[in-house]
Coordinates of C-alpha atoms (C1' of nucleotides) in Angstrom, one line a residue:
Chain A
M6 CA 14.4 -40.7 -9.2
S7 CA 12.1 -42.3 -6.6
P8 CA 12.2 -40.5 -3.3
S9 CA 13.8 -43.5 -1.5
T10 CA 16.8 -43.4 -3.8
A11 CA 17.4 -39.7 -3.4
S12 CA 20.4 -38.9 -1.1
T13 CA 19.9 -37.0 2.1
P14 CA 21.4 -33.8 0.8
E15 CA 19.2 -34.0 -2.3
R16 CA 16.1 -34.5 -0.2
I17 CA 17.0 -31.5 1.9
V18 CA 17.6 -29.2 -1.1
K19 CA 14.3 -30.4 -2.6
A20 CA 12.5 -29.5 0.6
A21 CA 14.3 -26.2 0.8
V22 CA 13.3 -25.3 -2.8
K23 CA 9.7 -26.0 -2.2
L24 CA 9.5 -24.1 1.1
F25 CA 11.7 -21.2 0.2
Y26 CA 9.9 -20.6 -3.0
A27 CA 6.4 -21.0 -1.5
E28 CA 6.9 -18.9 1.6
G29 CA 10.1 -16.9 1.3
I30 CA 13.5 -17.2 3.0
R31 CA 12.8 -15.5 6.3
A32 CA 9.4 -17.1 6.7
V33 CA 10.8 -20.6 6.6
S34 CA 12.7 -22.0 9.6
M35 CA 15.4 -24.6 9.4
D36 CA 13.2 -26.8 11.6
A37 CA 10.5 -26.6 8.9
V38 CA 13.0 -27.6 6.2
A39 CA 14.3 -30.4 8.3
Q40 CA 10.8 -31.7 8.9
K41 CA 9.8 -31.5 5.2
A42 CA 12.9 -33.4 4.3
G43 CA 12.2 -36.0 6.9
V44 CA 15.5 -35.3 8.7
T45 CA 16.6 -34.0 12.1
K46 CA 17.8 -30.5 12.2
R47 CA 21.2 -31.8 13.3
T48 CA 21.4 -33.9 10.2
L49 CA 20.6 -30.9 8.1
Y50 CA 23.4 -28.9 9.7
Y51 CA 25.7 -31.8 9.1
H52 CA 25.2 -31.4 5.3
F53 CA 24.8 -27.6 5.1
E54 CA 26.9 -25.2 7.1
S55 CA 24.2 -22.6 7.6
K56 CA 20.9 -21.3 6.4
D57 CA 22.7 -19.0 4.1
D58 CA 24.4 -22.0 2.6
L59 CA 21.1 -23.7 2.0
V60 CA 19.5 -20.6 0.5
A61 CA 22.3 -20.4 -2.0
A62 CA 21.9 -24.0 -2.8
Y63 CA 18.2 -23.3 -3.4
L64 CA 18.9 -20.7 -6.1
Q65 CA 21.8 -22.6 -7.7
T66 CA 19.4 -25.6 -8.1
R67 CA 16.8 -23.5 -9.9
D68 CA 19.2 -21.7 -12.3
Q69 CA 19.4 -24.3 -15.0
P70 CA 15.7 -25.5 -14.9
N71 CA 14.4 -21.9 -15.0
L72 CA 16.5 -21.0 -18.0
A73 CA 15.5 -24.2 -19.7
F74 CA 11.9 -23.3 -19.2
F75 CA 12.4 -20.0 -21.1
Q76 CA 14.2 -21.9 -23.8
R77 CA 11.4 -24.4 -24.1
C78 CA 8.8 -21.7 -24.4
F79 CA 10.9 -20.0 -27.1
A80 CA 11.5 -23.1 -29.1
G81 CA 7.9 -24.2 -28.8
T82 CA 6.4 -21.1 -30.3
Q83 CA 5.8 -20.7 -34.0
G84 CA 6.8 -17.5 -35.8
D85 CA 9.8 -15.1 -36.0
V86 CA 12.0 -14.2 -33.0
A87 CA 9.5 -11.6 -31.8
D88 CA 6.7 -14.2 -31.7
K89 CA 8.9 -16.7 -30.0
V90 CA 9.9 -14.3 -27.3
A91 CA 6.3 -13.2 -26.9
G92 CA 5.6 -16.9 -26.4
I93 CA 7.7 -16.9 -23.2
F94 CA 5.4 -14.3 -21.7
R95 CA 2.3 -16.2 -22.9
E96 CA 3.5 -19.3 -21.2
L97 CA 4.4 -17.3 -18.1
A98 CA 0.9 -16.0 -18.0
R99 CA -0.4 -19.6 -18.0
A100 CA 2.0 -20.4 -15.2
A101 CA 1.0 -17.4 -13.2
G102 CA -2.6 -18.5 -13.2
R103 CA -1.7 -21.8 -11.4
P104 CA -2.2 -22.0 -7.7
G105 CA 1.4 -22.4 -6.4
W106 CA 2.8 -19.6 -8.5
K107 CA 4.7 -17.0 -6.5
G108 CA 6.6 -15.0 -9.1
C109 CA 10.4 -15.3 -9.6
G110 CA 12.2 -17.0 -6.7
F111 CA 15.5 -15.2 -7.7
L112 CA 13.9 -11.8 -7.5
R113 CA 12.0 -12.5 -4.3
T114 CA 15.1 -13.8 -2.6
S115 CA 17.2 -10.8 -3.7
V116 CA 14.6 -8.6 -2.2
E117 CA 14.8 -10.4 1.1
L118 CA 18.6 -10.2 1.1
V119 CA 18.8 -6.7 -0.2
N120 CA 21.2 -5.6 2.5
M121 CA 23.6 -8.5 2.0
P122 CA 25.0 -7.9 -1.5
G123 CA 27.8 -10.3 -1.0
H124 CA 25.5 -13.2 0.1
P125 CA 26.1 -16.3 -2.1
A126 CA 22.4 -16.4 -2.9
M127 CA 22.6 -12.8 -4.2
K128 CA 25.4 -13.8 -6.5
A129 CA 23.4 -16.8 -7.7
A130 CA 20.5 -14.6 -8.4
R131 CA 22.6 -12.1 -10.4
L132 CA 24.3 -14.9 -12.3
H133 CA 20.9 -16.4 -13.3
K134 CA 19.5 -13.1 -14.6
R135 CA 22.7 -12.5 -16.5
R136 CA 22.5 -16.0 -18.0
V137 CA 19.0 -15.2 -19.2
E138 CA 20.1 -11.9 -20.6
E139 CA 23.0 -13.5 -22.4
W140 CA 20.8 -16.2 -23.9
L141 CA 18.5 -13.6 -25.3
D142 CA 21.4 -11.7 -26.6
G143 CA 22.6 -14.7 -28.5
V144 CA 19.1 -15.3 -29.8
F145 CA 18.9 -11.7 -31.1
K146 CA 22.4 -11.9 -32.6
A147 CA 21.4 -15.0 -34.4
A148 CA 18.3 -13.3 -35.8
G149 CA 20.5 -10.5 -37.2
I150 CA 19.1 -7.8 -35.0
S151 CA 21.3 -4.7 -34.9
T152 CA 21.3 -3.9 -31.2
P153 CA 21.1 -7.3 -29.5
E154 CA 22.6 -6.4 -26.1
S155 CA 20.3 -3.5 -25.6
L156 CA 17.3 -5.4 -26.8
A157 CA 18.1 -8.3 -24.5
R158 CA 18.2 -6.0 -21.5
Q159 CA 14.9 -4.5 -22.5
I160 CA 13.3 -7.9 -22.6
V161 CA 14.8 -8.8 -19.2
L162 CA 13.2 -5.6 -17.8
L163 CA 9.9 -6.7 -19.2
L164 CA 10.4 -10.2 -17.7
D165 CA 11.2 -8.9 -14.2
G166 CA 8.5 -6.3 -14.4
S167 CA 5.9 -8.8 -15.3
F168 CA 7.0 -11.0 -12.5
A169 CA 6.8 -8.2 -10.0
T170 CA 3.6 -6.7 -11.3
T171 CA 1.7 -9.9 -11.8
L172 CA 2.7 -11.1 -8.3
L173 CA 1.5 -7.8 -6.8
H174 CA -1.9 -7.7 -8.5
R175 CA -2.3 -11.4 -8.9
D176 CA -3.4 -10.7 -12.5
P177 CA -1.7 -12.6 -15.3
A178 CA -3.2 -10.0 -17.7
Y179 CA 0.0 -7.9 -17.3
M180 CA 1.9 -10.8 -18.8
E181 CA -0.1 -10.3 -22.0
D182 CA 0.8 -6.6 -22.0
A183 CA 4.4 -7.6 -21.6
A184 CA 4.1 -10.0 -24.6
E185 CA 2.8 -7.1 -26.7
A186 CA 5.5 -4.8 -25.5
A187 CA 8.1 -7.4 -26.3
L188 CA 6.7 -7.8 -29.8
T189 CA 6.8 -4.0 -30.3
L190 CA 10.4 -3.7 -29.0
I191 CA 11.8 -6.5 -31.1
R192 CA 10.0 -5.4 -34.3
A193 CA 11.3 -1.9 -33.7
A194 CA 14.8 -3.3 -33.4
R195 CA 14.7 -5.0 -36.8
P196 CA 17.9 -5.0 -38.7
P197 CA 18.3 -2.4 -41.5
A198 CA 17.4 -5.6 -43.4
K199 CA 17.5 -5.8 -47.2
A200 CA 13.8 -5.2 -47.1
G201 CA 12.7 -8.7 -48.0
L202 CA 9.0 -9.2 -48.6
K203 CA 8.4 -10.7 -45.2
P204 CA 10.4 -10.7 -42.0
R205 CA 12.5 -13.8 -42.2
R206 CA 11.2 -16.6 -40.0
F207 CA 13.9 -17.8 -37.6
Chain B
M14 CA 8.0 21.2 10.8
S15 CA 10.8 21.0 13.3
P16 CA 11.1 17.6 15.0
S17 CA 10.0 18.9 18.3
T18 CA 6.6 20.0 16.9
A19 CA 5.9 16.7 15.2
S20 CA 3.3 14.6 17.1
T21 CA 4.2 11.3 18.5
P22 CA 2.4 9.3 15.8
E23 CA 4.1 11.4 13.1
R24 CA 7.5 10.7 14.6
I25 CA 6.7 7.0 14.8
V26 CA 5.6 6.7 11.2
K27 CA 8.7 8.7 10.1
A28 CA 10.9 6.3 11.9
A29 CA 9.0 3.3 10.5
V30 CA 9.3 4.7 6.9
K31 CA 13.0 5.1 7.2
L32 CA 13.7 1.7 8.8
F33 CA 11.2 -0.4 6.8
Y34 CA 12.5 1.1 3.5
A35 CA 16.1 0.8 4.4
E36 CA 16.0 -2.7 5.8
G37 CA 12.7 -4.3 5.0
I38 CA 9.7 -5.3 7.1
R39 CA 10.8 -8.5 8.7
A40 CA 14.3 -7.2 9.3
V41 CA 13.1 -4.3 11.5
S42 CA 11.7 -5.0 15.0
M43 CA 9.2 -2.9 16.7
D44 CA 11.8 -2.2 19.3
A45 CA 14.0 -0.7 16.6
V46 CA 11.2 1.5 15.4
A47 CA 10.4 2.6 18.9
Q48 CA 14.0 3.5 19.6
K49 CA 14.4 5.4 16.4
A50 CA 11.2 7.3 17.2
G51 CA 12.5 8.1 20.7
V52 CA 9.5 6.3 22.2
T53 CA 8.9 3.3 24.4
K54 CA 7.5 0.2 22.6
R55 CA 4.4 0.5 24.8
T56 CA 3.8 4.0 23.5
L57 CA 4.2 2.7 20.0
Y58 CA 1.5 0.1 20.6
Y59 CA -0.7 2.8 22.1
H60 CA -0.8 4.6 18.8
F61 CA -0.7 1.6 16.4
E62 CA -2.6 -1.7 17.0
S63 CA 0.1 -4.0 15.5
K64 CA 3.1 -4.2 13.3
D65 CA 0.9 -4.9 10.4
D66 CA -0.9 -1.6 11.1
L67 CA 2.4 0.3 11.1
V68 CA 3.5 -1.4 7.9
A69 CA 0.3 -0.3 6.2
A70 CA 0.8 3.3 7.5
Y71 CA 4.3 3.2 6.1
L72 CA 3.1 2.5 2.5
Q73 CA 0.1 4.8 2.8
T74 CA 2.5 7.6 3.7
R75 CA 4.6 7.0 0.7
D76 CA 1.8 6.8 -1.9
Q77 CA 1.3 10.5 -2.6
P78 CA 5.0 11.6 -2.5
N79 CA 6.1 8.8 -4.8
L80 CA 3.5 9.6 -7.4
A81 CA 4.3 13.3 -7.1
F82 CA 8.0 12.4 -7.8
F83 CA 7.0 10.7 -11.0
Q84 CA 4.9 13.7 -12.0
R85 CA 7.7 16.1 -11.2
C86 CA 10.1 14.1 -13.4
F87 CA 7.5 14.1 -16.2
A88 CA 6.7 17.8 -16.0
G89 CA 10.4 18.7 -15.7
T90 CA 11.5 17.1 -18.9
Q91 CA 11.4 18.9 -22.3
G92 CA 9.9 17.2 -25.3
D93 CA 6.9 15.2 -26.3
V94 CA 5.1 12.7 -24.1
A95 CA 7.7 10.0 -24.9
D96 CA 10.6 12.2 -23.9
K97 CA 8.8 13.2 -20.7
V98 CA 8.1 9.6 -19.7
A99 CA 11.7 8.7 -20.5
G100 CA 12.7 11.5 -18.2
I101 CA 11.1 9.6 -15.3
F102 CA 13.5 6.7 -16.0
R103 CA 16.5 9.0 -16.3
E104 CA 15.7 10.6 -12.9
L105 CA 15.2 7.2 -11.5
A106 CA 18.7 6.3 -12.7
R107 CA 20.1 9.3 -10.8
A108 CA 18.2 8.3 -7.7
A109 CA 19.3 4.6 -8.0
G110 CA 22.9 5.8 -7.9
R111 CA 22.5 7.4 -4.5
P112 CA 23.6 5.5 -1.4
G113 CA 20.3 4.9 0.4
W114 CA 18.4 3.8 -2.6
K115 CA 16.8 0.4 -2.2
G116 CA 14.4 0.1 -5.0
C117 CA 10.6 0.4 -4.7
G118 CA 9.3 0.1 -1.2
F119 CA 5.9 -1.0 -2.4
L120 CA 7.3 -3.8 -4.5
R121 CA 9.7 -4.9 -1.8
T122 CA 7.0 -4.9 0.9
S123 CA 4.6 -6.9 -1.4
V124 CA 7.3 -9.5 -1.8
E125 CA 7.8 -9.9 1.9
L126 CA 4.0 -10.2 2.4
V127 CA 3.4 -12.4 -0.6
N128 CA 1.4 -14.9 1.3
M129 CA -0.9 -12.3 2.9
P130 CA -2.8 -11.0 0.0
G131 CA -5.4 -9.4 2.3
H132 CA -2.8 -7.5 4.3
P133 CA -3.6 -3.8 4.4
A134 CA -0.1 -3.0 3.2
M135 CA -0.7 -5.2 0.2
K136 CA -3.8 -3.3 -0.6
A137 CA -1.9 0.0 -0.2
A138 CA 0.8 -1.3 -2.6
R139 CA -1.7 -2.3 -5.2
L140 CA -3.5 1.0 -4.9
H141 CA -0.3 2.9 -5.4
K142 CA 0.7 1.0 -8.5
R143 CA -2.8 1.4 -9.9
R144 CA -2.7 5.2 -9.2
V145 CA 0.6 5.4 -11.2
E146 CA -0.9 3.4 -14.0
E147 CA -4.0 5.6 -14.1
W148 CA -2.0 8.7 -14.1
L149 CA 0.0 7.4 -17.1
D150 CA -3.2 6.4 -18.7
G151 CA -4.5 10.0 -18.4
V152 CA -1.3 11.4 -19.7
F153 CA -1.5 9.2 -22.8
K154 CA -5.1 10.0 -23.3
A155 CA -4.4 13.7 -23.2
A156 CA -1.6 13.2 -25.8
G157 CA -4.1 11.5 -28.1
I158 CA -2.5 8.1 -28.1
S159 CA -4.9 5.5 -29.4
T160 CA -4.2 2.7 -26.8
P161 CA -3.6 4.6 -23.6
E162 CA -4.6 1.8 -21.1
S163 CA -2.4 -0.8 -22.7
L164 CA 0.5 1.6 -23.1
A165 CA 0.2 2.7 -19.5
R166 CA 0.4 -0.9 -18.4
Q167 CA 3.5 -1.5 -20.5
I168 CA 5.2 1.5 -19.0
V169 CA 4.3 0.3 -15.5
L170 CA 6.0 -3.0 -16.4
L171 CA 9.1 -1.2 -17.4
L172 CA 9.0 0.8 -14.2
D173 CA 8.7 -2.3 -11.9
G174 CA 11.2 -4.2 -14.0
S175 CA 13.8 -1.5 -13.7
F176 CA 13.2 -1.3 -10.0
A177 CA 13.7 -5.0 -9.6
T178 CA 16.6 -5.4 -12.0
T179 CA 18.5 -2.3 -10.9
L180 CA 18.2 -3.4 -7.3
L181 CA 19.5 -6.9 -8.1
H182 CA 22.5 -5.8 -10.1
R183 CA 23.0 -2.5 -8.4
D184 CA 23.5 -1.0 -11.8
P185 CA 21.5 2.1 -12.9
A186 CA 22.4 1.4 -16.5
Y187 CA 19.2 -0.8 -16.7
M188 CA 17.2 2.4 -16.1
E189 CA 18.6 3.8 -19.3
D190 CA 17.6 0.8 -21.2
A191 CA 14.1 1.2 -19.7
A192 CA 14.1 4.8 -20.9
E193 CA 14.9 3.7 -24.4
A194 CA 12.3 1.0 -24.3
A195 CA 9.7 3.5 -23.1
L196 CA 10.5 5.8 -25.9
T197 CA 10.1 3.0 -28.5
L198 CA 6.9 1.8 -27.0
I199 CA 5.3 5.3 -26.8
R200 CA 6.4 6.2 -30.3
A201 CA 5.1 2.9 -31.7
A202 CA 1.7 3.7 -30.1
R203 CA 1.3 7.1 -31.9
P204 CA -2.2 8.0 -32.8
P205 CA -3.4 7.4 -36.4
A206 CA -2.8 11.2 -36.3
K207 CA -3.8 13.5 -39.1
A208 CA -0.2 13.3 -40.2
G209 CA 0.9 16.7 -38.9
L210 CA 4.3 17.9 -39.7
K211 CA 5.7 17.2 -36.3
P212 CA 4.3 15.1 -33.4
R213 CA 2.4 17.6 -31.3
R214 CA 4.2 18.7 -28.3
F215 CA 2.1 18.1 -25.1
Chain C
dT6 C1' -9.1 28.7 44.2
dT7 C1' -9.0 24.0 45.2
dG8 C1' -10.3 19.3 44.8
dT9 C1' -11.7 15.4 42.1
dG10 C1' -12.8 12.7 38.1
dT11 C1' -11.7 11.1 33.5
dA12 C1' -9.4 10.5 29.2
dT13 C1' -5.1 10.7 27.0
dA14 C1' -0.4 9.5 26.9
dT15 C1' 3.7 7.3 28.5
dT16 C1' 7.0 4.2 31.1
dC17 C1' 9.3 -0.2 32.9
dA18 C1' 9.4 -4.7 33.2
dC19 C1' 7.6 -8.9 31.6
dT20 C1' 5.7 -13.2 28.8
dG21 C1' 5.3 -16.6 25.6
dG22 C1' 7.1 -18.1 21.6
dT23 C1' 10.3 -18.7 17.7
dC24 C1' 14.6 -19.4 15.7
dA25 C1' 19.6 -20.4 14.2
dG26 C1' 22.7 -23.0 15.7
dT27 C1' 25.1 -26.6 19.1
dA28 C1' 26.6 -30.2 22.8
dT29 C1' 26.5 -34.7 23.4
dA30 C1' 25.7 -39.2 22.6
dC31 C1' 24.6 -43.1 19.6
dA32 C1' 24.8 -46.0 15.6
dT33 C1' 26.8 -48.3 11.7
dG34 C1' 30.0 -49.8 8.2
dG35 C1' 34.9 -50.2 6.6
Chain D
dC8 C1' 38.6 -48.1 16.1
dC9 C1' 37.6 -44.4 13.3
dA10 C1' 34.8 -41.8 9.8
dT11 C1' 30.3 -40.8 8.5
dG12 C1' 25.9 -39.8 9.7
dT13 C1' 21.8 -39.5 12.7
dA14 C1' 19.0 -38.4 17.0
dT15 C1' 17.6 -36.0 21.4
dA16 C1' 17.7 -32.2 23.8
dC17 C1' 19.4 -27.8 24.7
dT18 C1' 21.2 -22.6 24.5
dG19 C1' 21.1 -17.9 23.8
dA20 C1' 19.2 -14.3 21.2
dC21 C1' 15.4 -12.0 19.5
dC22 C1' 10.8 -10.4 19.0
dA23 C1' 5.6 -9.2 18.9
dG24 C1' 2.7 -8.0 22.1
dT25 C1' 1.0 -7.0 27.2
dG26 C1' 0.2 -5.8 32.5
dA27 C1' 0.2 -2.6 35.7
dA28 C1' 1.3 1.6 37.2
dT29 C1' 2.1 6.5 36.4
dA30 C1' 2.0 11.2 34.5
dT31 C1' -0.3 15.0 32.2
dA32 C1' -4.2 17.8 31.1
dC33 C1' -8.4 19.5 31.1
dA34 C1' -13.4 19.7 33.0
dC35 C1' -16.3 20.9 36.4
dA36 C1' -18.1 21.1 41.2
dA37 C1' -17.5 23.0 45.9

DNA sequence: TTGTGTATATTCACTGGTCAGTATACATGG
DNA sequence: CCATGTATACTGACCAGTGAATATACACAA
């Protein structure tokens, strides 16, 4: 775990993750990555075929941790499914207030590579978003909601929208609106439940 | 209106709009803009101080037409406010299916300039989104909805989310989910209306 | 009418810098 | 001696912005 034990490729990817997320793909040169990783550019090119390759590695590295973050927010919030999903947006609002926050790296990368739909990083971005959507779908299915796929897509729209809008205005308040919207949408999608006294807590 | 009568600055901005929207800011060189406008680069720099200047002009040019597009979709759809707003997403879905569609130029530009919050193009992007939000706010106020500002922000989130998600997956189906979500959110925000027989048509 | 000045508009050729990627050589361990 | 890995120094392309000169147009004086 200590930096000295990390292998060279690991250190390179770590440097790439930090720089690409903080400044964007095109804004970061391979020289900059090499320097941040404490390696020569030649060494970098020994371990990664091209910049595109490294960009793909950047997103692939972030896929699991980002999904895990959502899941942690969900699990860590009290209440029913709606509250728990709203909790994701509330945590996102907190994160968006912190200095280094720059929105969603997957979305931002996909914008920079918009004319390269076959780029491995684009595929990684689509895969990540689909994984989030599928996780939400599972959550809603488990909660007995009648239209889980559609609801999952609606929540994904709110997620991506709050990333984009919050990044533009640099105002986490939009995340709170997204939380409210999520609550409304999920409550509206309640199952034709056997009208219990209270919505079941999940 | 014929190309020959357009002034040189007009032709330059038109070329910039096409190229910047189609390929992004950083991907388009000033040489490319000059060539597309049928002008020397030196002429281009005679009329625009810098690339940043031209990028700002690009977004300022698109502000009014884009808003007008939303308003046209709204006005052109039958039904109550909810239906009319949903009509925007339906029209957007049609547009997203067309070949040259590349999402929202304001959002994409703001992503490319994420580390230059004071950039004039960033200001133009924020202004545009705020104008859309304020227009929606007015629409909801006029419809007697009780929480117009909050609802307007929620719809903006769905708009930006559907731009981002549809661009990533290149699948206009997400726009339809956004339309559904908008319907749900607006209907849920109904006024504590004096329970008329039918929701008033606006 | 003609000449001259001045502001606008345009051109060609160039600079200084950046960047992705490479040629070549050197080291080190099995 | 060969595979793996690292370093120095380079190439070729691109790109934002510029220098210097030129063309056009109109104003106004002789």
